[in-house]
């Protein structure tokens, strides 16, 4: 999907082996629609699932050895694809 127009209001940056950093004018809501007050304009969202303060990151990914790239995950290789 191509972005047209000016700069986006929100920028989300996945950090290697770490959280998603969210910067800009955003709304954060629970699944039931209840607002979650972030308390700041830049937040780190947990990607490892181990944070004690979900949905926010508390740095637990460092001690658990969580690994994730900062780019798009290519997903599983199709069956029968040659290995490289």
Short mmCIF file of C-alpha atoms in Angstrom, two decimals:
data_model
loop_
_atom_site.label_atom_id
_atom_site.label_comp_id
_atom_site.label_asym_id
_atom_site.label_seq_id
_atom_site.Cartn_x
_atom_site.Cartn_y
_atom_site.Cartn_z
CA UNK A 1 0.00 0.00 0.00
CA UNK A 2 1.46 3.33 -1.03
CA UNK A 3 1.15 6.38 1.20
CA UNK A 4 0.09 9.56 -0.55
CA UNK A 5 0.12 13.07 0.82
CA UNK A 6 2.19 14.54 3.64
CA UNK A 7 4.04 12.80 6.44
CA UNK A 8 1.98 10.34 8.50
CA UNK A 9 0.70 11.35 11.95
CA UNK A 10 2.03 8.15 13.51
CA UNK A 11 5.34 6.40 12.90
CA UNK A 12 5.83 2.82 14.16
CA UNK A 13 9.37 1.45 14.19
CA UNK A 14 10.08 -2.22 14.96
CA UNK A 15 13.41 -2.44 16.76
CA UNK A 16 15.56 -5.53 16.17
CA UNK A 17 14.98 -8.03 18.99
CA UNK A 18 12.90 -5.42 20.80
CA UNK A 19 9.67 -3.44 20.97
CA UNK A 20 7.61 -1.46 18.51
CA UNK A 21 8.27 2.24 19.07
CA UNK A 22 5.19 4.36 18.37
CA UNK A 23 5.68 8.10 17.84
CA UNK A 24 3.11 10.74 16.95
CA UNK A 25 -0.54 11.48 17.57
CA UNK A 26 -2.04 8.04 18.25
CA UNK A 27 -4.92 6.45 20.15
CA UNK A 28 -4.35 3.24 22.06
CA UNK A 29 -7.42 1.16 22.90
CA UNK A 30 -8.15 -2.15 24.60
CA UNK A 31 -10.05 -4.76 22.56
CA UNK A 32 -13.32 -3.58 24.15
CA UNK A 33 -12.65 -0.01 22.96
CA UNK A 34 -11.62 1.38 26.34
CA UNK A 35 -8.86 3.98 25.90
CA UNK A 36 -5.45 3.12 27.33
CA UNK A 37 -3.69 6.28 28.48
CA UNK A 38 -0.04 5.99 27.45
CA UNK A 39 1.18 8.92 29.54
CA UNK A 40 3.56 10.14 26.83
CA UNK A 41 3.75 10.86 23.10
CA UNK A 42 6.30 8.10 22.34
CA UNK A 43 5.69 4.58 23.62
CA UNK A 44 7.30 1.16 23.29
CA UNK A 45 4.86 -1.72 22.71
CA UNK A 46 5.85 -5.25 23.73
CA UNK A 47 6.51 -7.75 20.93
CA UNK A 48 7.88 -10.63 23.00
CA UNK A 49 4.73 -11.18 25.07
CA UNK A 50 6.65 -11.37 28.35
CA UNK A 51 6.30 -7.78 29.65
CA UNK A 52 4.73 -7.33 33.08
CA UNK A 53 3.17 -4.05 31.92
CA UNK A 54 1.58 -5.13 28.61
CA UNK A 55 0.88 -3.69 26.15
CA UNK A 56 3.97 -1.64 27.02
CA UNK A 57 7.54 -2.93 26.90
CA UNK A 58 9.42 -3.29 30.18
CA UNK A 59 12.69 -4.60 28.71
CA UNK A 60 11.99 -8.27 29.50
CA UNK A 61 12.82 -9.19 25.88
CA UNK A 62 16.51 -8.70 26.76
CA UNK A 63 16.55 -11.37 29.47
CA UNK A 64 14.30 -13.84 27.62
CA UNK A 65 16.44 -13.84 24.48
CA UNK A 66 13.58 -12.67 22.25
CA UNK A 67 14.61 -12.46 18.61
CA UNK A 68 12.81 -10.63 15.81
CA UNK A 69 13.98 -8.74 12.77
CA UNK A 70 13.23 -5.07 12.26
CA UNK A 71 11.86 -5.66 8.76
CA UNK A 72 8.91 -7.59 7.41
CA UNK A 73 8.79 -11.30 8.25
CA UNK A 74 8.83 -13.20 4.97
CA UNK A 75 6.77 -16.02 6.50
CA UNK A 76 7.26 -19.75 5.95
CA UNK A 77 8.76 -21.00 2.72
CA UNK A 78 6.34 -22.79 0.40
CA UNK A 79 6.52 -26.60 0.46
CA UNK A 80 9.05 -27.90 -2.03
CA UNK A 81 10.94 -24.60 -2.27
CA UNK A 82 14.69 -25.06 -2.76
CA UNK A 83 16.79 -24.21 0.29
CA UNK A 84 19.51 -21.59 -0.04
#
